[in-house]
Amino acid sequence: MFLLLITGLNQKIQLKIWILDIRMKLNTIQNILEEDKAKVRAILRNLGVNVPDAILGRVIDFFTIEPVDVEPTDIIKRMDHLLRTTETSVRGIIEGALPSIGRYERSLIESSLSIISALNIVYKVIRHYLITGERENNFILIMQLEYLMPQIMRIVQTYHEALESFTQGRPVGDGAGPLVVYNILEKSEVKSRKVIDDTSIIEAHYKGRRLILVKAEGPGSNVGHPGAVISKIIDELKGGVDLVITIDAALKLEGEETGSIAEGVGAAIGDPGPEKIAIERATSKYSIPLRAMIIKMDLKEAITTMRKEIYEACERTLSYIDKILEENTPPNATVIIAGIGNTMGIPG
Amino acid sequence: MFTMEIDITNIILIIAFIIIVIYLIYDSYARKPRKRVQVVRELLVCTSCKFTVEKDFEPGDFIGMIKGKCPSCGSNLKVKAIYAVEKK
Ligand SMILES: [Zn+2]
């Protein structure tokens, strides 16, 4: 025992055990990745692609380089440009291989491919650190990896389950915002509808107020561009809006209950920046109050099939919104209500 | 290397050691999350009366879709919600 301690052999043995354990988990990740790839390949083949690997390979390794941030002037504009270019490029690749594909199917394939791409990155990064740690006998690196593995495995499992929801077009937890807007839509008198930028804008009459409802265009897998659209509407109305409410799913803290609701102030939207800042700029320019509602859930619940608790929370959010409308706006007021999130399985 | 004397402190130490080992094994078992099986259901609501029914989800269905007729009044049934519930 004493001998082991002074020669450091016990550490070497520990290192080997950890490496073995990480390698086993890495193999599990690889199996999941291959299984998911096979699933998407089968779907692509069913849609008439002869060589699905050509699309798969191109989209999986697709990357977007972040804009320069040491010089922040117009960074939002640059970031927005890059994000939109990514969107249209990936869409272009899929449409190039499947020219006759419908919007709905295309959106599901896009999302499925991005899930596989995320799994692929996790797999490659873990493999990288495992190989580096093993080659350099880096005890600390391997130890960190070993203790991070349970969390990483949980994320991998989450993505794996999410793929099933996305290939079948079921609503996911993140669709809570669009679902609330859809429910308001069902109860109100619709005046007009149009679609700009993958985003639906619906003018409706509800409880004596003029509502402008904004949500991603459904029922495909789509998040739209709610920020850009809201800012456009406000500009078109020259600031003639009394209140803006954004509704979004939010990550809960461990221990909080799934489906609990909270209200607050600000733009409830989790994009990298461009959409959120567009809402903030437009509302602050005309000093329009900006209210937010969030429905809490964890990452897994957000990207897998919507849980019943979240559906029930959406119903409760509706009465909350009624209260906010009554307290903060006079009759005949114009209110923008935006449901933020992925609208898969939710039309409108 | 050393001789073990069987005295009261040794016995106490051994018993404490065994208790700790048993506790750790128990703890790791208890913490293992039970595999939760979920089923996806959909809620169908009649467009004219108050009839509602919960069915299993079929791929391709979406909220707002008209699906079948109401057994009590013959109007259209509409998918009101699609959600996952834990299987009992
Ligand atoms: Zn009926």
mmCIF file of N, CA, C and O in Angstrom, chain A residues 32 35-36 39 115 119 153-168 170 172 300-301 303-305 307 344, chain B residues 35-38 84:
data_model
loop_
_atom_site.group_PDB
_atom_site.id
_atom_site.type_symbol
_atom_site.label_atom_id
_atom_site.label_comp_id
_atom_site.label_asym_id
_atom_site.label_seq_id
_atom_site.Cartn_x
_atom_site.Cartn_y
_atom_site.Cartn_z
ATOM 1 N N ILE A 32 -25.561 5.569 -30.232
ATOM 2 C CA ILE A 32 -26.751 6.421 -30.351
ATOM 3 C C ILE A 32 -26.671 7.252 -31.620
ATOM 4 O O ILE A 32 -27.629 7.362 -32.382
ATOM 5 N N GLU A 35 -27.292 5.127 -34.655
ATOM 6 C CA GLU A 35 -28.707 4.757 -34.727
ATOM 7 C C GLU A 35 -29.547 5.918 -35.269
ATOM 8 O O GLU A 35 -30.403 5.735 -36.136
ATOM 9 N N ASP A 36 -29.244 7.125 -34.755
ATOM 10 C CA ASP A 36 -30.000 8.291 -35.189
ATOM 11 C C ASP A 36 -29.715 8.631 -36.643
ATOM 12 O O ASP A 36 -30.608 9.026 -37.387
ATOM 13 N N LYS A 39 -31.667 6.399 -38.791
ATOM 14 C CA LYS A 39 -33.075 6.791 -38.812
ATOM 15 C C LYS A 39 -33.310 7.908 -39.839
ATOM 16 O O LYS A 39 -34.233 7.845 -40.647
ATOM 17 N N ILE A 115 -30.149 18.195 -34.928
ATOM 18 C CA ILE A 115 -29.977 17.369 -33.724
ATOM 19 C C ILE A 115 -28.791 16.427 -33.904
ATOM 20 O O ILE A 115 -27.935 16.295 -33.026
ATOM 21 N N LEU A 119 -25.274 16.105 -31.760
ATOM 22 C CA LEU A 119 -24.763 14.846 -31.188
ATOM 23 C C LEU A 119 -23.354 14.560 -31.697
ATOM 24 O O LEU A 119 -22.475 14.124 -30.955
ATOM 25 N N MET A 153 -23.947 12.427 -20.704
ATOM 26 C CA MET A 153 -24.781 11.307 -21.154
ATOM 27 C C MET A 153 -26.257 11.673 -21.106
ATOM 28 O O MET A 153 -27.042 11.260 -21.949
ATOM 29 N N ARG A 154 -26.624 12.469 -20.078
ATOM 30 C CA ARG A 154 -28.022 12.867 -19.969
ATOM 31 C C ARG A 154 -28.417 13.754 -21.151
ATOM 32 O O ARG A 154 -29.493 13.608 -21.723
ATOM 33 N N ILE A 155 -27.496 14.663 -21.534
ATOM 34 C CA ILE A 155 -27.786 15.555 -22.666
ATOM 35 C C ILE A 155 -27.911 14.738 -23.956
ATOM 36 O O ILE A 155 -28.823 14.953 -24.752
ATOM 37 N N VAL A 156 -26.994 13.760 -24.119
ATOM 38 C CA VAL A 156 -27.031 12.917 -25.322
ATOM 39 C C VAL A 156 -28.362 12.177 -25.401
ATOM 40 O O VAL A 156 -29.021 12.130 -26.444
ATOM 41 N N GLN A 157 -28.784 11.624 -24.264
ATOM 42 C CA GLN A 157 -30.052 10.889 -24.209
ATOM 43 C C GLN A 157 -31.226 11.815 -24.561
ATOM 44 O O GLN A 157 -32.150 11.416 -25.266
ATOM 45 N N THR A 158 -31.133 13.064 -24.079
ATOM 46 C CA THR A 158 -32.181 14.047 -24.372
ATOM 47 C C THR A 158 -32.291 14.300 -25.867
ATOM 48 O O THR A 158 -33.374 14.281 -26.434
ATOM 49 N N TYR A 159 -31.151 14.536 -26.514
ATOM 50 C CA TYR A 159 -31.161 14.775 -27.957
ATOM 51 C C TYR A 159 -31.698 13.562 -28.699
ATOM 52 O O TYR A 159 -32.437 13.688 -29.670
ATOM 53 N N HIS A 160 -31.314 12.384 -28.212
ATOM 54 C CA HIS A 160 -31.758 11.146 -28.838
ATOM 55 C C HIS A 160 -33.285 11.052 -28.797
ATOM 56 O O HIS A 160 -33.932 10.717 -29.782
ATOM 57 N N GLU A 161 -33.856 11.391 -27.636
ATOM 58 C CA GLU A 161 -35.318 11.344 -27.521
ATOM 59 C C GLU A 161 -35.976 12.460 -28.323
ATOM 60 O O GLU A 161 -37.072 12.284 -28.864
ATOM 61 N N ALA A 162 -35.269 13.608 -28.394
ATOM 62 C CA ALA A 162 -35.842 14.738 -29.137
ATOM 63 C C ALA A 162 -36.009 14.388 -30.611
ATOM 64 O O ALA A 162 -36.973 14.782 -31.244
ATOM 65 N N LEU A 163 -35.071 13.606 -31.130
ATOM 66 C CA LEU A 163 -35.130 13.263 -32.559
ATOM 67 C C LEU A 163 -36.451 12.581 -32.904
ATOM 68 O O LEU A 163 -37.031 12.825 -33.955
ATOM 69 N N GLU A 164 -36.923 11.746 -31.971
ATOM 70 C CA GLU A 164 -38.178 11.039 -32.231
ATOM 71 C C GLU A 164 -39.342 12.028 -32.363
ATOM 72 O O GLU A 164 -40.161 11.907 -33.273
ATOM 73 N N SER A 165 -39.383 13.019 -31.454
ATOM 74 C CA SER A 165 -40.448 14.016 -31.542
ATOM 75 C C SER A 165 -40.343 14.788 -32.848
ATOM 76 O O SER A 165 -41.350 15.074 -33.489
ATOM 77 N N PHE A 166 -39.100 15.134 -33.245
ATOM 78 C CA PHE A 166 -38.929 15.969 -34.433
ATOM 79 C C PHE A 166 -39.224 15.216 -35.727
ATOM 80 O O PHE A 166 -39.706 15.812 -36.680
ATOM 81 N N THR A 167 -38.936 13.899 -35.748
ATOM 82 C CA THR A 167 -39.225 13.190 -36.999
ATOM 83 C C THR A 167 -40.730 12.965 -37.164
ATOM 84 O O THR A 167 -41.208 12.785 -38.267
ATOM 85 N N GLN A 168 -41.477 12.969 -36.052
ATOM 86 C CA GLN A 168 -42.918 12.745 -36.160
ATOM 87 C C GLN A 168 -43.738 14.031 -36.104
ATOM 88 O O GLN A 168 -44.956 13.993 -36.209
ATOM 89 N N ARG A 170 -44.310 16.098 -33.531
ATOM 90 C CA ARG A 170 -45.132 16.329 -32.336
ATOM 91 C C ARG A 170 -44.755 17.675 -31.715
ATOM 92 O O ARG A 170 -43.608 18.070 -31.761
ATOM 93 N N VAL A 172 -43.381 20.221 -29.089
ATOM 94 C CA VAL A 172 -42.402 20.057 -28.019
ATOM 95 C C VAL A 172 -42.660 21.100 -26.931
ATOM 96 O O VAL A 172 -43.445 22.020 -27.137
ATOM 97 N N LYS A 300 -34.708 18.926 -21.170
ATOM 98 C CA LYS A 300 -35.295 17.740 -21.766
ATOM 99 C C LYS A 300 -36.760 17.970 -22.133
ATOM 100 O O LYS A 300 -37.211 17.627 -23.221
ATOM 101 N N GLU A 301 -37.490 18.581 -21.197
ATOM 102 C CA GLU A 301 -38.909 18.822 -21.458
ATOM 103 C C GLU A 301 -39.103 19.845 -22.577
ATOM 104 O O GLU A 301 -40.117 19.829 -23.263
ATOM 105 N N ILE A 303 -37.230 20.196 -25.378
ATOM 106 C CA ILE A 303 -37.018 19.738 -26.751
ATOM 107 C C ILE A 303 -37.596 18.354 -27.029
ATOM 108 O O ILE A 303 -37.399 17.813 -28.103
ATOM 109 N N THR A 304 -38.290 17.768 -26.051
ATOM 110 C CA THR A 304 -39.002 16.524 -26.355
ATOM 111 C C THR A 304 -40.510 16.801 -26.289
ATOM 112 O O THR A 304 -40.920 17.893 -25.917
ATOM 113 N N THR A 305 -41.309 15.792 -26.653
ATOM 114 C CA THR A 305 -42.761 15.964 -26.745
ATOM 115 C C THR A 305 -43.334 16.681 -25.526
ATOM 116 O O THR A 305 -42.984 16.365 -24.389
ATOM 117 N N ARG A 307 -45.042 17.882 -22.390
ATOM 118 C CA ARG A 307 -45.626 17.141 -21.273
ATOM 119 C C ARG A 307 -46.996 17.718 -20.947
ATOM 120 O O ARG A 307 -47.270 18.874 -21.222
ATOM 121 N N MET A 344 -43.618 23.589 -33.891
ATOM 122 C CA MET A 344 -43.884 22.276 -34.487
ATOM 123 C C MET A 344 -45.171 21.650 -33.943
ATOM 124 O O MET A 344 -45.380 21.571 -32.736
ATOM 125 N N LYS B 35 -36.536 4.246 -14.813
ATOM 126 C CA LYS B 35 -36.801 4.538 -16.220
ATOM 127 C C LYS B 35 -38.281 4.849 -16.377
ATOM 128 O O LYS B 35 -39.135 4.032 -16.065
ATOM 129 N N ARG B 36 -38.549 6.104 -16.809
ATOM 130 C CA ARG B 36 -39.936 6.501 -16.945
ATOM 131 C C ARG B 36 -40.392 6.304 -18.384
ATOM 132 O O ARG B 36 -39.771 6.790 -19.306
ATOM 133 N N VAL B 37 -41.456 5.577 -18.542
ATOM 134 C CA VAL B 37 -41.974 5.335 -19.880
ATOM 135 C C VAL B 37 -43.091 6.333 -20.154
ATOM 136 O O VAL B 37 -43.987 6.511 -19.334
ATOM 137 N N GLN B 38 -42.997 6.991 -21.292
ATOM 138 C CA GLN B 38 -44.018 7.975 -21.621
ATOM 139 C C GLN B 38 -44.789 7.544 -22.856
ATOM 140 O O GLN B 38 -44.246 6.928 -23.745
ATOM 141 N N ALA B 84 -47.355 14.353 -23.814
ATOM 142 C CA ALA B 84 -46.830 13.084 -23.322
ATOM 143 C C ALA B 84 -47.228 12.914 -21.862
ATOM 144 O O ALA B 84 -47.156 13.858 -21.084
#
